[in-house]
Coordinates of C-alpha atoms in Angstrom, one line a residue:
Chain P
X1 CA -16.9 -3.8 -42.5
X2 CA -17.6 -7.0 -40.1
X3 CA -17.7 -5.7 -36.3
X4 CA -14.9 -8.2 -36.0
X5 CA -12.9 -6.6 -38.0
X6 CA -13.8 -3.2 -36.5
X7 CA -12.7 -3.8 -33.2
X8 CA -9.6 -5.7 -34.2
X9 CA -8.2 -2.2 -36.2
X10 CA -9.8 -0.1 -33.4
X11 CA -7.8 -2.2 -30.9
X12 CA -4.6 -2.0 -33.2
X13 CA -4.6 1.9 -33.4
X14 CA -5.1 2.1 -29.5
X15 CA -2.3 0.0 -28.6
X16 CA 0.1 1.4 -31.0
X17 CA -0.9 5.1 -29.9
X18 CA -0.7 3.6 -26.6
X19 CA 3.0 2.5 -27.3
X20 CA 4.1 5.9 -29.0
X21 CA 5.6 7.5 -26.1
X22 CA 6.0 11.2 -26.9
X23 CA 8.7 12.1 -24.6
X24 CA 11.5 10.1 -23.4
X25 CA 12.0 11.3 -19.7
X26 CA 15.3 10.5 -17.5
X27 CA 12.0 10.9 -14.3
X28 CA 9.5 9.2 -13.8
X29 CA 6.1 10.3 -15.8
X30 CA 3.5 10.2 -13.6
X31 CA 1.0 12.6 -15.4
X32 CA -2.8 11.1 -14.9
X33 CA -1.9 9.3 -11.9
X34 CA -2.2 12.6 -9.3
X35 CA -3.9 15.8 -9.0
X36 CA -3.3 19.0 -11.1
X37 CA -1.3 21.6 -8.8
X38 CA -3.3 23.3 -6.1
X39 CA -2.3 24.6 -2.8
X40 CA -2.6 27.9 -0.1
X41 CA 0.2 28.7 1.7
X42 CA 2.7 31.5 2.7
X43 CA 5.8 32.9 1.0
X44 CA 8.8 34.5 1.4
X45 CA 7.5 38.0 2.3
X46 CA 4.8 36.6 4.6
X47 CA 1.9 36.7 1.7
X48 CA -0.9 34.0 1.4
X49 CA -0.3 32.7 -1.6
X50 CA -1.8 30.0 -4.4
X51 CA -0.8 27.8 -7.4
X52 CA -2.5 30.8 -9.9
X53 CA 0.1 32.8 -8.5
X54 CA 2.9 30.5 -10.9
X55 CA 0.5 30.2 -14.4
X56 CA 2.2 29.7 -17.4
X57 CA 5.7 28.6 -15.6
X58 CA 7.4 25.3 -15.4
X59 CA 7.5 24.3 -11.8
X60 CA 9.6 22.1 -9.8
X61 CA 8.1 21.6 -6.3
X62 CA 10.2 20.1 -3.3
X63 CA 9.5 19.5 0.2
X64 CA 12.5 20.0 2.8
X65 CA 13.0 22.1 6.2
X66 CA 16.3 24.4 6.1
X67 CA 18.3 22.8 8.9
X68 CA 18.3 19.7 6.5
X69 CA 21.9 18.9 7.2
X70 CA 21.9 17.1 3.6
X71 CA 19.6 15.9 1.4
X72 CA 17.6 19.2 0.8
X73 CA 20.9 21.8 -0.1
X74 CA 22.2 18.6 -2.5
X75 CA 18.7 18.5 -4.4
X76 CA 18.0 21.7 -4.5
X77 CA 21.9 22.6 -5.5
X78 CA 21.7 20.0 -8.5
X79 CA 17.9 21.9 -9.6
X80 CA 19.4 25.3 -9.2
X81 CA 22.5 24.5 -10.8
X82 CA 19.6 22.5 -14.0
X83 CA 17.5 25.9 -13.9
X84 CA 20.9 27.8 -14.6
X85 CA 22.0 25.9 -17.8
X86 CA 18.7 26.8 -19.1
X87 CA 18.2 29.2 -22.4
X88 CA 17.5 32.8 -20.9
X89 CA 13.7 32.7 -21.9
X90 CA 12.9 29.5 -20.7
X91 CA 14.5 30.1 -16.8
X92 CA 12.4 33.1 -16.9
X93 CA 9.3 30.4 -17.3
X94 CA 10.7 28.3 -14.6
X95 CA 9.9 28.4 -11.0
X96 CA 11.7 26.2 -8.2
X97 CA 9.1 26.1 -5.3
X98 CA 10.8 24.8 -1.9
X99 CA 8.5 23.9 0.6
X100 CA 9.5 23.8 3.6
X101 CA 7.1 21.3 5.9
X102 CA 8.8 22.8 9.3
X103 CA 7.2 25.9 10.3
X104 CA 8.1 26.5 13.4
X105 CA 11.8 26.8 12.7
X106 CA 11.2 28.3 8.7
X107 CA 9.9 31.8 9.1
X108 CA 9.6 33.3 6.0
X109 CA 12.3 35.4 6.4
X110 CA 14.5 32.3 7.4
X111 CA 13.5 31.3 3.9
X112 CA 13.6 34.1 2.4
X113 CA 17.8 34.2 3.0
X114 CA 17.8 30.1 2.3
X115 CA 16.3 30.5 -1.0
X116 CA 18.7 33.2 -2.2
X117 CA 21.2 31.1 -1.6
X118 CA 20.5 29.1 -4.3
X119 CA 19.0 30.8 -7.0
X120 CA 16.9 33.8 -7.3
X121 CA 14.4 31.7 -9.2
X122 CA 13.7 29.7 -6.1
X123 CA 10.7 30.2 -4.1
X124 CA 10.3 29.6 -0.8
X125 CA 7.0 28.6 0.9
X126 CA 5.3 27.6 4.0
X127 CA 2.3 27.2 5.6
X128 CA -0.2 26.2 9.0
X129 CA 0.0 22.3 9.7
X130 CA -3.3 21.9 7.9
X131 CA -2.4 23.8 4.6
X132 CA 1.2 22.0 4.4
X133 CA -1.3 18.5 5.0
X134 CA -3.6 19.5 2.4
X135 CA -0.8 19.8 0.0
X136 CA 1.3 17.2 1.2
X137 CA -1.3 14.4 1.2
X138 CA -2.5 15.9 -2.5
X139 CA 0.9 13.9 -3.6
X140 CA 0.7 10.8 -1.4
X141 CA 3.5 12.0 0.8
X142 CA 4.1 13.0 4.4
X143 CA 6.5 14.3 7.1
X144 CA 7.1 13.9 10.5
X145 CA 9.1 15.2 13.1
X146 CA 11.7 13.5 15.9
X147 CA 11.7 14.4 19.8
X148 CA 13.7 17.8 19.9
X149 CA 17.1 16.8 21.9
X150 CA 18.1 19.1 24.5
X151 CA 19.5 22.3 22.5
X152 CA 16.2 22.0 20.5
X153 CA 16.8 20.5 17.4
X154 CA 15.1 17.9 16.0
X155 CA 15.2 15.7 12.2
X156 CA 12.5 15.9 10.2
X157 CA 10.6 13.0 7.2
X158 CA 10.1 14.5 4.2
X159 CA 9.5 13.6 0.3
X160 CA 13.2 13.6 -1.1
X161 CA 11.7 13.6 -4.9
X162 CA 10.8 16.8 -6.9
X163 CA 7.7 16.9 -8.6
X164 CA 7.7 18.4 -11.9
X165 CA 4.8 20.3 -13.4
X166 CA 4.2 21.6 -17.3
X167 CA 2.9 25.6 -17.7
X168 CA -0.8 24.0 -17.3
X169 CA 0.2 23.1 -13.9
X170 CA -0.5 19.8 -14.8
X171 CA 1.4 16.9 -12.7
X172 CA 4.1 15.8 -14.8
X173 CA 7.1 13.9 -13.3
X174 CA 8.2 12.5 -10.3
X175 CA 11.9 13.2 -10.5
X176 CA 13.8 11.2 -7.4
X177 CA 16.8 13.1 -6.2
X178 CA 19.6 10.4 -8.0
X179 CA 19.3 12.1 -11.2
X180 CA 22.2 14.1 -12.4
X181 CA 22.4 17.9 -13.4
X182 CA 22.0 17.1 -17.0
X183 CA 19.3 14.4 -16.6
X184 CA 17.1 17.2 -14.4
X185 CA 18.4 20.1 -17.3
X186 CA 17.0 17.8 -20.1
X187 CA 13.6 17.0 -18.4
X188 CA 12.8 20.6 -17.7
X189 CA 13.6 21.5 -21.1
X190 CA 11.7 19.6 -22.8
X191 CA 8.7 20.4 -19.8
X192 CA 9.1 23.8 -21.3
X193 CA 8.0 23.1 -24.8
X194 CA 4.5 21.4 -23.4
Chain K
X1 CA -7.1 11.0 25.0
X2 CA -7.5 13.0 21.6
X3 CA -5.0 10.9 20.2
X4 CA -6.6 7.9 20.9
X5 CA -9.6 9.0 19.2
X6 CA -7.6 10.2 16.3
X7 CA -6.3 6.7 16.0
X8 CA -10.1 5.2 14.8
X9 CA -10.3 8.0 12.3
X10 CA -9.5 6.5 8.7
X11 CA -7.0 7.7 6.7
X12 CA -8.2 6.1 3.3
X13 CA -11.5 5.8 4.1
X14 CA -13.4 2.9 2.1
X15 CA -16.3 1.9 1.9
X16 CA -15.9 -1.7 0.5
X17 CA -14.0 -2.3 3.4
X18 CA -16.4 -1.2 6.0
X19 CA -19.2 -3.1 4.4
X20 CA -16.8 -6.1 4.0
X21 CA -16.1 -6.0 7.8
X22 CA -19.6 -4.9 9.3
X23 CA -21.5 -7.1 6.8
X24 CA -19.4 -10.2 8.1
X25 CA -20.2 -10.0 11.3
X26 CA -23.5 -8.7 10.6
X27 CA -23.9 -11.8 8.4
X28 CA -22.5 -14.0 11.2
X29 CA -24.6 -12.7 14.1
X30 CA -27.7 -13.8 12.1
X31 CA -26.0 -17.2 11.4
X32 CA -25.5 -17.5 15.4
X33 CA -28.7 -16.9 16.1
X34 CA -30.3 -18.9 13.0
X35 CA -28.0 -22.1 13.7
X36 CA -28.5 -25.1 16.1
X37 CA -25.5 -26.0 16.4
X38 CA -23.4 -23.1 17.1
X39 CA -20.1 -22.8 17.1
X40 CA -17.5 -22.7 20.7
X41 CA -16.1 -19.2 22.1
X42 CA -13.0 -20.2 20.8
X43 CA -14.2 -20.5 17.5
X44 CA -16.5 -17.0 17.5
X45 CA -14.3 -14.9 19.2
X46 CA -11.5 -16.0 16.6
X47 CA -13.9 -15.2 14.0
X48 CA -14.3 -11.5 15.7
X49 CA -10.8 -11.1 16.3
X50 CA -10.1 -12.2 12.9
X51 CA -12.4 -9.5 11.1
X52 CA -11.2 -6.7 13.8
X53 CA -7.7 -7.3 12.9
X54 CA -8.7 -6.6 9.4
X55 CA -10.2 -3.3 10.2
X56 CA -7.8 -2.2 12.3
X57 CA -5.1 -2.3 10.2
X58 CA -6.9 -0.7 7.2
X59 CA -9.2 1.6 8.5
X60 CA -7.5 4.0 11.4
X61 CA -4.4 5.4 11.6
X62 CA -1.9 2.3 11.1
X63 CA -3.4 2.6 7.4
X64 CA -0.9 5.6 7.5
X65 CA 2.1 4.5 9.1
X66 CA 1.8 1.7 6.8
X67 CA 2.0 3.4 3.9
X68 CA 5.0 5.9 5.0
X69 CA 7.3 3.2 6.8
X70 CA 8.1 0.0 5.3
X71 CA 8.4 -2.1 8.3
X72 CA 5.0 -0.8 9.3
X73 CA 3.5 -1.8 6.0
X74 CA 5.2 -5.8 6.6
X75 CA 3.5 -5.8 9.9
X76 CA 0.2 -4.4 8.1
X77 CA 0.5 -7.7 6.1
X78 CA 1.6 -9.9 8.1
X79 CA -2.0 -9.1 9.9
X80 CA -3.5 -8.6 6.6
X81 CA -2.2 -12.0 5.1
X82 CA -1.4 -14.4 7.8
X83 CA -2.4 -13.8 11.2
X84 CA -6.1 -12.4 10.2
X85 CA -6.9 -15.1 7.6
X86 CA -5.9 -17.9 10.1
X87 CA -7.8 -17.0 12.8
X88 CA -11.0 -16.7 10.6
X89 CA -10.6 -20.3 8.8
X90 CA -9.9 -21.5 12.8
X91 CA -13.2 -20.5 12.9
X92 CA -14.8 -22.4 10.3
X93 CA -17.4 -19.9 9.9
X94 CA -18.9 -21.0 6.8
X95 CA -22.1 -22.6 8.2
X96 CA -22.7 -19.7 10.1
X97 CA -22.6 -17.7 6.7
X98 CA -25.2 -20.2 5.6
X99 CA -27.6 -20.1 8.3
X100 CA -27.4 -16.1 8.1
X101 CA -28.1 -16.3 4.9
X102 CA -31.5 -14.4 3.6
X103 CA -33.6 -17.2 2.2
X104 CA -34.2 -15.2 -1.1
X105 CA -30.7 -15.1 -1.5
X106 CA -29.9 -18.9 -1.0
X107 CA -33.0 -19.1 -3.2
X108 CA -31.2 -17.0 -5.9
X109 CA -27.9 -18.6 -5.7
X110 CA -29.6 -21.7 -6.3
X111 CA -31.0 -20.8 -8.9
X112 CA -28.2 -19.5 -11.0
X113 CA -26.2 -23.3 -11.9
X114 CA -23.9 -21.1 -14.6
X115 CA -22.5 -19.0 -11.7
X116 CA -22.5 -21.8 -9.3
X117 CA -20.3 -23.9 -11.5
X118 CA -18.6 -21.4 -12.5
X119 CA -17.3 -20.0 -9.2
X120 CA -17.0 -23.7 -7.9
X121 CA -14.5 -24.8 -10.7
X122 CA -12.6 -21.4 -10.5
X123 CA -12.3 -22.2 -6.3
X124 CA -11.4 -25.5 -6.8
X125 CA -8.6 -24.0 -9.4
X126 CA -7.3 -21.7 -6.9
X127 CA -7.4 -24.8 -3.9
X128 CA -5.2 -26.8 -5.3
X129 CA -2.3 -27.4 -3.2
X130 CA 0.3 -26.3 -5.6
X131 CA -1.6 -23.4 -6.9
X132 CA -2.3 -22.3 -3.3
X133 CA 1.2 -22.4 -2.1
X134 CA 2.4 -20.5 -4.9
X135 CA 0.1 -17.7 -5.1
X136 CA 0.9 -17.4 -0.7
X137 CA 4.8 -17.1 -1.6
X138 CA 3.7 -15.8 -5.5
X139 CA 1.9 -12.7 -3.8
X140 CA 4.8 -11.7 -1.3
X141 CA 7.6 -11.7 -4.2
X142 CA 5.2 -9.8 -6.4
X143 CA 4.4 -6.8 -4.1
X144 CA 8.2 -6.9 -3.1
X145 CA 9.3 -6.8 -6.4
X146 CA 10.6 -2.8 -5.8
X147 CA 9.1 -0.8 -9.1
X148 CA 5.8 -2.5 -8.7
X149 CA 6.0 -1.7 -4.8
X150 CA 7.2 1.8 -5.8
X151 CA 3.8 1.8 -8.3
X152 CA 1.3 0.5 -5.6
X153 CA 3.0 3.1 -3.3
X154 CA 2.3 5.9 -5.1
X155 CA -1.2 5.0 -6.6
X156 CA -4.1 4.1 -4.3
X157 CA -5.6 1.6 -6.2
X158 CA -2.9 0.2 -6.1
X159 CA -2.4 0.2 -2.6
X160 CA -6.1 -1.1 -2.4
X161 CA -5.4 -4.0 -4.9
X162 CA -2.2 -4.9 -3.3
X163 CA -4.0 -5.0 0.3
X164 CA -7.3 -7.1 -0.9
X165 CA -5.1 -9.7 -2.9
X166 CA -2.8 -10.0 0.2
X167 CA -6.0 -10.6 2.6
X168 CA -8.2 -12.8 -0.2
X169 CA -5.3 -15.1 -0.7
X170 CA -4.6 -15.5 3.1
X171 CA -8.1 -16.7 3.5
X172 CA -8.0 -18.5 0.2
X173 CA -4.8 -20.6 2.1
X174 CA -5.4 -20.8 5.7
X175 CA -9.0 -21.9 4.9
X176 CA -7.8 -24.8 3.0
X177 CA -5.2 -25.3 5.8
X178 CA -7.6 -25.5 8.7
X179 CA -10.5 -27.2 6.9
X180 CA -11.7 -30.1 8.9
X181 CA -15.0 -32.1 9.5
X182 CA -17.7 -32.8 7.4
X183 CA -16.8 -32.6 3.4
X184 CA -17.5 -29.4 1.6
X185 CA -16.6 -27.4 -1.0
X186 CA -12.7 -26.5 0.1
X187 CA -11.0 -29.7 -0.4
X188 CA -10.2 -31.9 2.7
X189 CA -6.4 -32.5 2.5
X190 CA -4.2 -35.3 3.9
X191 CA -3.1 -33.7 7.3
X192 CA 0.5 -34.9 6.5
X193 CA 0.0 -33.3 3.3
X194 CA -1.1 -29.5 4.4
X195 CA 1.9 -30.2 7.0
X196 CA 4.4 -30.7 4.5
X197 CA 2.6 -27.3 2.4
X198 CA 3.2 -25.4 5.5
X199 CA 6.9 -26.2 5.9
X200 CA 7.6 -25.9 2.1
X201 CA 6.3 -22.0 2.4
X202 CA 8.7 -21.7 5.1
X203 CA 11.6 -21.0 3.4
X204 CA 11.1 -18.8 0.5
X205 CA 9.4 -16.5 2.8
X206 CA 12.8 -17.1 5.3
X207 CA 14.9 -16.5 2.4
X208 CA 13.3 -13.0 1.1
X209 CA 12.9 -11.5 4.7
X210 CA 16.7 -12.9 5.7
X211 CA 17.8 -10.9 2.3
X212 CA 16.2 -7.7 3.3
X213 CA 17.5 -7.8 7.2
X214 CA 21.0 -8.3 5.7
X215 CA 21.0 -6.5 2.9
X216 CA 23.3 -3.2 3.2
X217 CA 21.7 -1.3 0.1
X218 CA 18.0 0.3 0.1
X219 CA 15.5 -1.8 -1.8
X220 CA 12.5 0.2 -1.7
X221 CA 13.0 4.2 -3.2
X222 CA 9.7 4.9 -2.3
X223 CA 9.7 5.4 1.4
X224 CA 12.4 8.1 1.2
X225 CA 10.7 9.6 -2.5
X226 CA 7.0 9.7 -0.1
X227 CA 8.9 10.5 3.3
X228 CA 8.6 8.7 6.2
X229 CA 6.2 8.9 8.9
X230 CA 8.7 10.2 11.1
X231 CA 12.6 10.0 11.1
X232 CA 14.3 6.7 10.6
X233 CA 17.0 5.4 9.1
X234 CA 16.1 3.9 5.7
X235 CA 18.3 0.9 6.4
X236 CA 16.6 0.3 9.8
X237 CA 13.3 0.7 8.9
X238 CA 14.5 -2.2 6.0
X239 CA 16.0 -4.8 8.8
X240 CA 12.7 -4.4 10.7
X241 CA 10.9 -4.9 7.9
X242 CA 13.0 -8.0 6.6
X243 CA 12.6 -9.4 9.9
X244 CA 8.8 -9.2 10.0
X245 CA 8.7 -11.0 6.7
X246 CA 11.0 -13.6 8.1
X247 CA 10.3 -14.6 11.5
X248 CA 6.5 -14.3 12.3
X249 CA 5.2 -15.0 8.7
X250 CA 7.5 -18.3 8.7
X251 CA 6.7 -19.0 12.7
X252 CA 2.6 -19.1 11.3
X253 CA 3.3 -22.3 9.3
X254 CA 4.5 -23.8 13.0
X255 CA 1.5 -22.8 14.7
X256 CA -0.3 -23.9 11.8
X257 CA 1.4 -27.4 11.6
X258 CA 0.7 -27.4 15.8
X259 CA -3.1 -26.8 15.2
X260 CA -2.8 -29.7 12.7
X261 CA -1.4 -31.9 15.3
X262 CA -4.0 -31.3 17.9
X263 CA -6.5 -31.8 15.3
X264 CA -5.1 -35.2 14.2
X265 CA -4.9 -36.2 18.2
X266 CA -8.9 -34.8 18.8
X267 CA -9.8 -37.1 15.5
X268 CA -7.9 -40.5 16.6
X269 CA -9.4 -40.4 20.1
X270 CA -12.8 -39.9 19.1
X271 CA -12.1 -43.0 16.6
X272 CA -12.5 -40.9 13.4
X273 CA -10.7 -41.4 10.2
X274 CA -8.1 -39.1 10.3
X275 CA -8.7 -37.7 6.3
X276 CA -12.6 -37.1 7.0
X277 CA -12.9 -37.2 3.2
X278 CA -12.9 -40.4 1.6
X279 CA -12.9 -38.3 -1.8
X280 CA -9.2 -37.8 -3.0
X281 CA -7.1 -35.5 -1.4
X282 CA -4.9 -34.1 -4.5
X283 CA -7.0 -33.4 -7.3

């Protein structure tokens, strides 16, 4: 075979594998584009804790603060509520890990009763300023905090998107906080089978 | 005082960057001292002011407010694609570069006619007056088209591709704007032609920042998907932004034109033809 002709079927096989999209997601796929899932912080009981601690589970990381007055309980209510609708064996593979990027106010106790709230498969996590920037900055995103007003409280920036990850704790979607119950159900799912 | 210190530290630190910026002026301080005729303070110190700009906005902490609030980001380019680039070309420091120069490596570039001709017939491709115009106005709508904003966002080469493209093409367009003297490379346009160029890249910039000040629904997802820098409204930070691309970007062509002006006035009372080039001005 000519080299010509070589590279003209290599190139045809790439770009058609390249086209033949395995999975049809309602997020958006962002595997290859950001890191694998790494961090160090603190959870609910006060215990340092790492990514190794959730191998082999589907996880579905946000960042929020519990005084969020709205966009935090509606996101994590529709994830919950797309964990729940899950076969049996496949919640038990799934872990919802809230991070909480205010730790001043978020003791882990405070997120230990948030958490239950929702579902018991919900984590709640925290950490020092430098872990929670580590982490943060990992997935090109950020928080910030407003003057307190005079009884103390204050808003805070953060990400308003979950980011999905397959058992391998590979990055897998970016799923912004519009999709519906179903949409969020059906991306998991199919997550679970990677 | 920590803060302020903070402030210089990068947040995406890069090293093309710094060697683009220090190399400049390192390249221009041996031109000064090489050349006979050196430039005015005006000219160096917009030259310096030019470059500074640059690294300012790319290479300390505005870097990160620019990339977590979306009216930061259309001042970053406002610096990065209009007010940066002009004051360089002002400067006209090509000669400068010249006489800085390393004679081995005028020698080589001599040398190499493929590469020369090459690079001349793709510059003289990207100065022509229509191409220049559009790929100004081309670049804005492009990288405020919202899924490829969202993209360049989230992925830092991206970011970095979006933020040389924006700063090449200003200097690609002011240069050609601000040209003047002697013949070169850069075509010498009709002054009443670059004036009329200026004013006809007005209004598509007035048009796009006008629709994002007035617009009441959220173009760009990927300020709230990221978070913000700190707290503010979505559709605030969006009017600022809008107003940024409207106002200053469209109030450089009037400056520009202004310069123009003065330049016309400086040629006609020192008895010079106004179009220094006796070559054709529109290819």
């Amino acid at each position: 075979m000519r080299p010509l002709q070589l590279t003209i079927m290599m190139a045809t096989v790439l770009l058609l594998s390249a086209c033949q999209s395995d999975y049809d997601w309602h997020g958006k796929d962002i595997s290859g584009l950001m890191p694998d899932l790494a961090f160090e912080l603190t959870d609910e009981d006060g215990n340092s804790v790492t990514a190794e601690a959730y191998t082999d589970d589907v996880i579905l990381m946000y960042f929020g603060f519990t005084y969020c007055p709205d966009i935090c309980p509606t996101a994590l209510a529709k994830l919950a509520a797309a964990v729940r609708k899950l076969p049996d064996a496949v919640q038990q593979r799934t872990r919802i890990l809230f991070v909480s990027v205010d730790p001043d106010r978020d003791t882990p106790a405070r997120l230990n009763e948030y958490t239950a709230a929702f579902d018991p498969r919900m984590i709640g996590l925290t950490g020092t300023q430098k872990q929670l920037q580590a982490l943060t900055r990992r997935y090109r995103i950020t928080y910030g905090y407003e003057q307190p007003n005079s009884d103390g409280n204050y808003n805070v920036s953060h990400s308003s998107a979950i980011f999905a990850f397959d058992r391998q704790q590979q990055v897998r979607l970016l799923q912004r906080d519009d999709l519906a119950v179903q949409q969020l159900y059906e991306d998991i799912l199919q997550l679970s089978t990677l | 005082m920590a803060d302020f210190f903070a402030f210089f530290i990068p947040w995406e630190f890069s090293w093309l960057v710094q060697i683009a910026i220090w190399g400049s002026l390192w390249l221009y301080w041996r031109g000064l001292k090489a050349s006979t005729k050196r430039p005015g303070f005006g000219s160096r110190l917009a030259f310096i002011v030019g470059l500074l700009l640059i690294y300012l906005v790319t290479q300390t902490r505005f870097d990160y407010w620019s990339q977590y609030m979306f009216f930061v980001h259309r001042g970053q380019h406002l610096i990065l694609h209009h007010m940066a680039p002009f004051l360089i070309a002002l400067s006209m420091p090509a000669a400068v570069f010249a006489a800085g120069l390393p004679v081995t490596v005028k020698a080589w570039f001599r040398q190499r006619t493929l590469l020369r001709g090459w690079l001349l017939s793709i510059y003289a491709f990207l100065q022509h007056p229509a191409i220049a115009c559009l790929l100004f106005v081309g670049l804005i709508y492009f990288w405020l088209t919202p899924s490829i904003h969202f993209d360049a966002m989230l992925n830092l080469r991206l970011y970095w591709l979006m933020n040389w493209s924006m700063a090449l093409d200003g200097l690609l367009f002011w240069w050609l704007m601000l040209q003047r003297g002697q013949p070169g490379i850069t075509p010498r346009l009709n002054y009443g032609l670059r004036i009329l160029l200026l004013v006809a890249i007005m209004p598509p910039q007035i048009i796009l920042g006008a629709r994002l000040a007035f617009s009441k629904q959220v173009w760009f997802d990927v300020y709230a998907v990221c978070g913000r820098a700190w707290p503010l409204a979505p559709l605030t930070d969006q009017q600022l932004g809008g107003l940024l691309t409207w106002i200053p970007a469209a109030m450089m062509s009037v400056i520009a034109a202004l310069v123009l002006l003065r330049f016309m006035l400086q040629a006609s009372s020192h008895n010079l033809p106004i179009n220094a080039s006796k070559q054709a001005t529109l290819p």
